[in-house]
JSON list of C-alpha atoms and ligand atoms in Angstrom, two decimals:
[
{"chain": "A", "resi": 1, "resn": "MET", "atom": "CA", "xyz": [40.06, -23.66, 57.72]},
{"chain": "A", "resi": 2, "resn": "ALA", "atom": "CA", "xyz": [41.81, -26.91, 58.53]},
{"chain": "A", "resi": 3, "resn": "ASP", "atom": "CA", "xyz": [40.75, -28.96, 61.49]},
{"chain": "A", "resi": 4, "resn": "LEU", "atom": "CA", "xyz": [41.89, -27.41, 64.75]},
{"chain": "A", "resi": 5, "resn": "ASP", "atom": "CA", "xyz": [44.66, -29.26, 66.56]},
{"chain": "A", "resi": 6, "resn": "VAL", "atom": "CA", "xyz": [44.11, -28.17, 70.15]},
{"chain": "A", "resi": 7, "resn": "ASN", "atom": "CA", "xyz": [47.81, -28.68, 70.90]},
{"chain": "A", "resi": 8, "resn": "VAL", "atom": "CA", "xyz": [48.99, -26.21, 68.25]},
{"chain": "A", "resi": 9, "resn": "LYS", "atom": "CA", "xyz": [48.44, -22.45, 68.26]},
{"chain": "A", "resi": 10, "resn": "PRO", "atom": "CA", "xyz": [46.82, -21.23, 65.06]},
{"chain": "A", "resi": 11, "resn": "LEU", "atom": "CA", "xyz": [48.94, -18.97, 62.88]},
{"chain": "A", "resi": 12, "resn": "PRO", "atom": "CA", "xyz": [47.85, -16.41, 60.29]},
{"chain": "A", "resi": 13, "resn": "THR", "atom": "CA", "xyz": [47.45, -17.26, 56.63]},
{"chain": "A", "resi": 14, "resn": "PRO", "atom": "CA", "xyz": [48.23, -14.02, 54.79]},
{"chain": "A", "resi": 15, "resn": "SER", "atom": "CA", "xyz": [45.83, -13.05, 52.01]},
{"chain": "A", "resi": 16, "resn": "LYS", "atom": "CA", "xyz": [46.65, -10.92, 48.98]},
{"chain": "A", "resi": 17, "resn": "ASP", "atom": "CA", "xyz": [45.38, -7.88, 50.89]},
{"chain": "A", "resi": 18, "resn": "SER", "atom": "CA", "xyz": [47.10, -8.62, 54.20]},
{"chain": "A", "resi": 19, "resn": "ALA", "atom": "CA", "xyz": [50.46, -9.97, 52.98]},
{"chain": "A", "resi": 20, "resn": "PRO", "atom": "CA", "xyz": [52.26, -6.58, 53.25]},
{"chain": "A", "resi": 21, "resn": "TYR", "atom": "CA", "xyz": [51.10, -6.29, 56.87]},
{"chain": "A", "resi": 22, "resn": "TRP", "atom": "CA", "xyz": [52.58, -9.70, 57.77]},
{"chain": "A", "resi": 23, "resn": "GLU", "atom": "CA", "xyz": [55.78, -9.03, 55.79]},
{"chain": "A", "resi": 24, "resn": "GLY", "atom": "CA", "xyz": [56.15, -5.75, 57.70]},
{"chain": "A", "resi": 25, "resn": "LEU", "atom": "CA", "xyz": [55.90, -7.57, 61.02]},
{"chain": "A", "resi": 26, "resn": "GLN", "atom": "CA", "xyz": [58.67, -9.93, 59.90]},
{"chain": "A", "resi": 27, "resn": "GLU", "atom": "CA", "xyz": [60.83, -6.80, 59.47]},
{"chain": "A", "resi": 28, "resn": "HIS", "atom": "CA", "xyz": [59.62, -5.57, 62.89]},
{"chain": "A", "resi": 29, "resn": "ARG", "atom": "CA", "xyz": [57.67, -2.76, 61.26]},
{"chain": "A", "resi": 30, "resn": "LEU", "atom": "CA", "xyz": [53.99, -2.07, 61.89]},
{"chain": "A", "resi": 31, "resn": "LEU", "atom": "CA", "xyz": [52.37, -1.16, 58.57]},
{"chain": "A", "resi": 32, "resn": "MET", "atom": "CA", "xyz": [48.82, 0.01, 57.99]},
{"chain": "A", "resi": 33, "resn": "GLN", "atom": "CA", "xyz": [46.90, 0.99, 54.89]},
{"chain": "A", "resi": 34, "resn": "ARG", "atom": "CA", "xyz": [46.26, 4.66, 54.22]},
{"chain": "A", "resi": 35, "resn": "CYS", "atom": "CA", "xyz": [43.78, 5.67, 51.55]},
{"chain": "A", "resi": 36, "resn": "SER", "atom": "CA", "xyz": [45.39, 7.74, 48.80]},
{"chain": "A", "resi": 37, "resn": "SER", "atom": "CA", "xyz": [42.05, 9.45, 48.13]},
{"chain": "A", "resi": 38, "resn": "CYS", "atom": "CA", "xyz": [40.59, 10.43, 51.54]},
{"chain": "A", "resi": 39, "resn": "HIS", "atom": "CA", "xyz": [43.79, 9.80, 53.59]},
{"chain": "A", "resi": 40, "resn": "GLU", "atom": "CA", "xyz": [42.06, 7.67, 56.26]},
{"chain": "A", "resi": 41, "resn": "LEU", "atom": "CA", "xyz": [44.08, 4.93, 57.94]},
{"chain": "A", "resi": 42, "resn": "GLN", "atom": "CA", "xyz": [42.43, 1.54, 58.26]},
{"chain": "A", "resi": 43, "resn": "PHE", "atom": "CA", "xyz": [42.95, -1.78, 59.95]},
{"chain": "A", "resi": 44, "resn": "TYR", "atom": "CA", "xyz": [42.45, -4.67, 59.16]},
{"chain": "A", "resi": 45, "resn": "PRO", "atom": "CA", "xyz": [43.91, -4.71, 55.64]},
{"chain": "A", "resi": 46, "resn": "ARG", "atom": "CA", "xyz": [41.40, -4.96, 52.80]},
{"chain": "A", "resi": 47, "resn": "SER", "atom": "CA", "xyz": [41.12, -4.26, 49.11]},
{"chain": "A", "resi": 48, "resn": "GLY", "atom": "CA", "xyz": [39.19, -0.99, 49.41]},
{"chain": "A", "resi": 49, "resn": "CYS", "atom": "CA", "xyz": [38.96, 2.02, 51.70]},
{"chain": "A", "resi": 50, "resn": "ARG", "atom": "CA", "xyz": [36.27, 1.54, 54.35]},
{"chain": "A", "resi": 51, "resn": "SER", "atom": "CA", "xyz": [35.59, 5.30, 54.36]},
{"chain": "A", "resi": 52, "resn": "CYS", "atom": "CA", "xyz": [35.31, 6.21, 50.67]},
{"chain": "A", "resi": 53, "resn": "GLY", "atom": "CA", "xyz": [35.58, 2.94, 48.74]},
{"chain": "A", "resi": 54, "resn": "SER", "atom": "CA", "xyz": [38.72, 3.90, 46.86]},
{"chain": "A", "resi": 55, "resn": "THR", "atom": "CA", "xyz": [41.01, 1.02, 45.95]},
{"chain": "A", "resi": 56, "resn": "GLU", "atom": "CA", "xyz": [44.05, 3.30, 45.93]},
{"chain": "A", "resi": 57, "resn": "LEU", "atom": "CA", "xyz": [45.68, 2.28, 49.21]},
{"chain": "A", "resi": 58, "resn": "ALA", "atom": "CA", "xyz": [49.29, 2.78, 50.30]},
{"chain": "A", "resi": 59, "resn": "TRP", "atom": "CA", "xyz": [51.18, 1.15, 53.16]},
{"chain": "A", "resi": 60, "resn": "GLU", "atom": "CA", "xyz": [52.51, 3.41, 55.89]},
{"chain": "A", "resi": 61, "resn": "GLU", "atom": "CA", "xyz": [54.66, 2.60, 58.92]},
{"chain": "A", "resi": 62, "resn": "MET", "atom": "CA", "xyz": [53.15, 3.32, 62.34]},
{"chain": "A", "resi": 63, "resn": "ALA", "atom": "CA", "xyz": [55.22, 4.43, 65.33]},
{"chain": "A", "resi": 64, "resn": "GLY", "atom": "CA", "xyz": [54.19, 1.33, 67.27]},
{"chain": "A", "resi": 65, "resn": "THR", "atom": "CA", "xyz": [53.01, 3.32, 70.26]},
{"chain": "A", "resi": 66, "resn": "GLY", "atom": "CA", "xyz": [49.52, 3.61, 71.68]},
{"chain": "A", "resi": 67, "resn": "HIS", "atom": "CA", "xyz": [47.41, 2.86, 74.73]},
{"chain": "A", "resi": 68, "resn": "VAL", "atom": "CA", "xyz": [45.14, 0.16, 76.08]},
{"chain": "A", "resi": 69, "resn": "TYR", "atom": "CA", "xyz": [41.62, 0.95, 74.88]},
{"chain": "A", "resi": 70, "resn": "THR", "atom": "CA", "xyz": [40.11, -2.00, 76.77]},
{"chain": "A", "resi": 71, "resn": "TYR", "atom": "CA", "xyz": [41.34, -5.36, 77.99]},
{"chain": "A", "resi": 72, "resn": "THR", "atom": "CA", "xyz": [40.60, -8.56, 79.84]},
{"chain": "A", "resi": 73, "resn": "VAL", "atom": "CA", "xyz": [42.76, -11.08, 81.63]},
{"chain": "A", "resi": 74, "resn": "ILE", "atom": "CA", "xyz": [42.47, -14.60, 80.26]},
{"chain": "A", "resi": 75, "resn": "HIS", "atom": "CA", "xyz": [42.66, -17.13, 83.10]},
{"chain": "A", "resi": 76, "resn": "ARG", "atom": "CA", "xyz": [41.32, -20.18, 81.31]},
{"chain": "A", "resi": 77, "resn": "ALA", "atom": "CA", "xyz": [43.20, -21.26, 78.20]},
{"chain": "A", "resi": 78, "resn": "PRO", "atom": "CA", "xyz": [40.93, -21.22, 75.14]},
{"chain": "A", "resi": 79, "resn": "PHE", "atom": "CA", "xyz": [42.42, -24.62, 74.29]},
{"chain": "A", "resi": 80, "resn": "ALA", "atom": "CA", "xyz": [45.37, -26.79, 75.26]},
{"chain": "A", "resi": 81, "resn": "ALA", "atom": "CA", "xyz": [48.02, -24.98, 73.20]},
{"chain": "A", "resi": 82, "resn": "PHE", "atom": "CA", "xyz": [47.57, -21.87, 75.39]},
{"chain": "A", "resi": 83, "resn": "ALA", "atom": "CA", "xyz": [47.74, -23.71, 78.73]},
{"chain": "A", "resi": 84, "resn": "ASN", "atom": "CA", "xyz": [51.25, -22.42, 79.53]},
{"chain": "A", "resi": 85, "resn": "ASP", "atom": "CA", "xyz": [50.32, -18.82, 78.66]},
{"chain": "A", "resi": 86, "resn": "VAL", "atom": "CA", "xyz": [47.57, -18.17, 81.20]},
{"chain": "A", "resi": 87, "resn": "PRO", "atom": "CA", "xyz": [46.99, -15.82, 82.80]},
{"chain": "A", "resi": 88, "resn": "TYR", "atom": "CA", "xyz": [47.61, -13.25, 80.06]},
{"chain": "A", "resi": 89, "resn": "VAL", "atom": "CA", "xyz": [46.29, -9.86, 79.00]},
{"chain": "A", "resi": 90, "resn": "TYR", "atom": "CA", "xyz": [44.14, -9.75, 75.87]},
{"chain": "A", "resi": 91, "resn": "ALA", "atom": "CA", "xyz": [43.60, -6.16, 74.82]},
{"chain": "A", "resi": 92, "resn": "VAL", "atom": "CA", "xyz": [42.29, -3.76, 72.25]},
{"chain": "A", "resi": 93, "resn": "VAL", "atom": "CA", "xyz": [45.14, -1.30, 71.65]},
{"chain": "A", "resi": 94, "resn": "GLU", "atom": "CA", "xyz": [44.51, 2.09, 70.09]},
{"chain": "A", "resi": 95, "resn": "LEU", "atom": "CA", "xyz": [47.55, 3.29, 68.18]},
{"chain": "A", "resi": 96, "resn": "ASP", "atom": "CA", "xyz": [48.63, 6.92, 68.48]},
{"chain": "A", "resi": 97, "resn": "GLU", "atom": "CA", "xyz": [47.73, 7.22, 64.78]},
{"chain": "A", "resi": 98, "resn": "GLY", "atom": "CA", "xyz": [44.15, 6.07, 65.52]},
{"chain": "A", "resi": 99, "resn": "PRO", "atom": "CA", "xyz": [43.56, 2.49, 64.37]},
{"chain": "A", "resi": 100, "resn": "ARG", "atom": "CA", "xyz": [42.61, -0.10, 67.00]},
{"chain": "A", "resi": 101, "resn": "LEU", "atom": "CA", "xyz": [43.68, -3.71, 66.96]},
{"chain": "A", "resi": 102, "resn": "VAL", "atom": "CA", "xyz": [43.45, -6.78, 69.14]},
{"chain": "A", "resi": 103, "resn": "SER", "atom": "CA", "xyz": [46.65, -8.12, 70.66]},
{"chain": "A", "resi": 104, "resn": "THR", "atom": "CA", "xyz": [48.22, -9.20, 73.92]},
{"chain": "A", "resi": 105, "resn": "VAL", "atom": "CA", "xyz": [50.06, -7.04, 76.45]},
{"chain": "A", "resi": 106, "resn": "GLU", "atom": "CA", "xyz": [53.18, -8.83, 77.62]},
{"chain": "A", "resi": 107, "resn": "THR", "atom": "CA", "xyz": [53.77, -8.26, 81.33]},
{"chain": "A", "resi": 108, "resn": "ASP", "atom": "CA", "xyz": [54.24, -10.28, 84.50]},
{"chain": "A", "resi": 109, "resn": "GLU", "atom": "CA", "xyz": [52.43, -7.56, 86.44]},
{"chain": "A", "resi": 110, "resn": "LEU", "atom": "CA", "xyz": [48.85, -8.18, 85.37]},
{"chain": "A", "resi": 111, "resn": "ASP", "atom": "CA", "xyz": [47.48, -5.82, 88.01]},
{"chain": "A", "resi": 112, "resn": "SER", "atom": "CA", "xyz": [49.43, -2.93, 86.49]},
{"chain": "A", "resi": 113, "resn": "VAL", "atom": "CA", "xyz": [47.45, -3.08, 83.25]},
{"chain": "A", "resi": 114, "resn": "ASP", "atom": "CA", "xyz": [44.62, -0.60, 82.94]},
{"chain": "A", "resi": 115, "resn": "VAL", "atom": "CA", "xyz": [42.62, 1.33, 80.39]},
{"chain": "A", "resi": 116, "resn": "ASP", "atom": "CA", "xyz": [44.70, 4.18, 78.89]},
{"chain": "A", "resi": 117, "resn": "MET", "atom": "CA", "xyz": [48.00, 2.56, 79.91]},
{"chain": "A", "resi": 118, "resn": "PRO", "atom": "CA", "xyz": [50.69, 3.51, 77.34]},
{"chain": "A", "resi": 119, "resn": "VAL", "atom": "CA", "xyz": [52.06, 0.56, 75.39]},
{"chain": "A", "resi": 120, "resn": "ARG", "atom": "CA", "xyz": [54.53, -0.03, 72.59]},
{"chain": "A", "resi": 121, "resn": "ALA", "atom": "CA", "xyz": [54.78, -2.71, 69.93]},
{"chain": "A", "resi": 122, "resn": "VAL", "atom": "CA", "xyz": [56.99, -5.75, 70.36]},
{"chain": "A", "resi": 123, "resn": "TYR", "atom": "CA", "xyz": [57.51, -8.35, 67.68]},
{"chain": "A", "resi": 124, "resn": "ASP", "atom": "CA", "xyz": [57.15, -12.04, 68.46]},
{"chain": "A", "resi": 125, "resn": "ASP", "atom": "CA", "xyz": [59.12, -14.07, 65.90]},
{"chain": "A", "resi": 126, "resn": "VAL", "atom": "CA", "xyz": [57.15, -17.30, 66.11]},
{"chain": "A", "resi": 127, "resn": "ASN", "atom": "CA", "xyz": [59.14, -19.02, 63.36]},
{"chain": "A", "resi": 128, "resn": "ASP", "atom": "CA", "xyz": [61.03, -18.14, 60.17]},
{"chain": "A", "resi": 129, "resn": "ASP", "atom": "CA", "xyz": [57.83, -17.24, 58.35]},
{"chain": "A", "resi": 130, "resn": "VAL", "atom": "CA", "xyz": [55.56, -15.68, 60.98]},
{"chain": "A", "resi": 131, "resn": "THR", "atom": "CA", "xyz": [55.98, -12.74, 63.33]},
{"chain": "A", "resi": 132, "resn": "LEU", "atom": "CA", "xyz": [53.10, -11.72, 65.56]},
{"chain": "A", "resi": 133, "resn": "LEU", "atom": "CA", "xyz": [52.46, -8.23, 66.90]},
{"chain": "A", "resi": 134, "resn": "ARG", "atom": "CA", "xyz": [52.24, -7.89, 70.66]},
{"chain": "A", "resi": 135, "resn": "PHE", "atom": "CA", "xyz": [52.54, -4.96, 73.04]},
{"chain": "A", "resi": 136, "resn": "GLU", "atom": "CA", "xyz": [54.34, -4.22, 76.29]},
{"chain": "A", "resi": 137, "resn": "PRO", "atom": "CA", "xyz": [53.95, -1.43, 78.84]},
{"chain": "A", "resi": 138, "resn": "ALA", "atom": "CA", "xyz": [55.74, 1.69, 77.54]},
{"chain": "B", "resi": 201, "resn": "ZN", "atom": "ZN1", "xyz": [39.30, 6.60, 51.39]}
]
């Protein structure tokens, strides 16, 4: 990893395994890998199934809906680039299809966020090459 510039937010560097995930986000589609052998969904993207080891994985679009599994409110920016973002909600979201992922919940009403709150995906087009997945109250 390159040296961290505290004034710039880090962006993802897609790997061979994760590139379809990031390309899906650019199209405002949330894609996850499903094993063609045991049919388990998995996240994060990787070269083999975490359940059975098969390397036969297919990409499948998720509905983009789920709920807050757990969360915290970030009051102190992790570094300077996030200074204008605080306070913000950093959450583990469980999709209706099952996989959990870490993201932010975009809301001005921080006190309204709670465990089990329904959320839906929103797509943050950071630049021409990168779209990040976030969530908002559903
Ligand atoms: Zn499998």
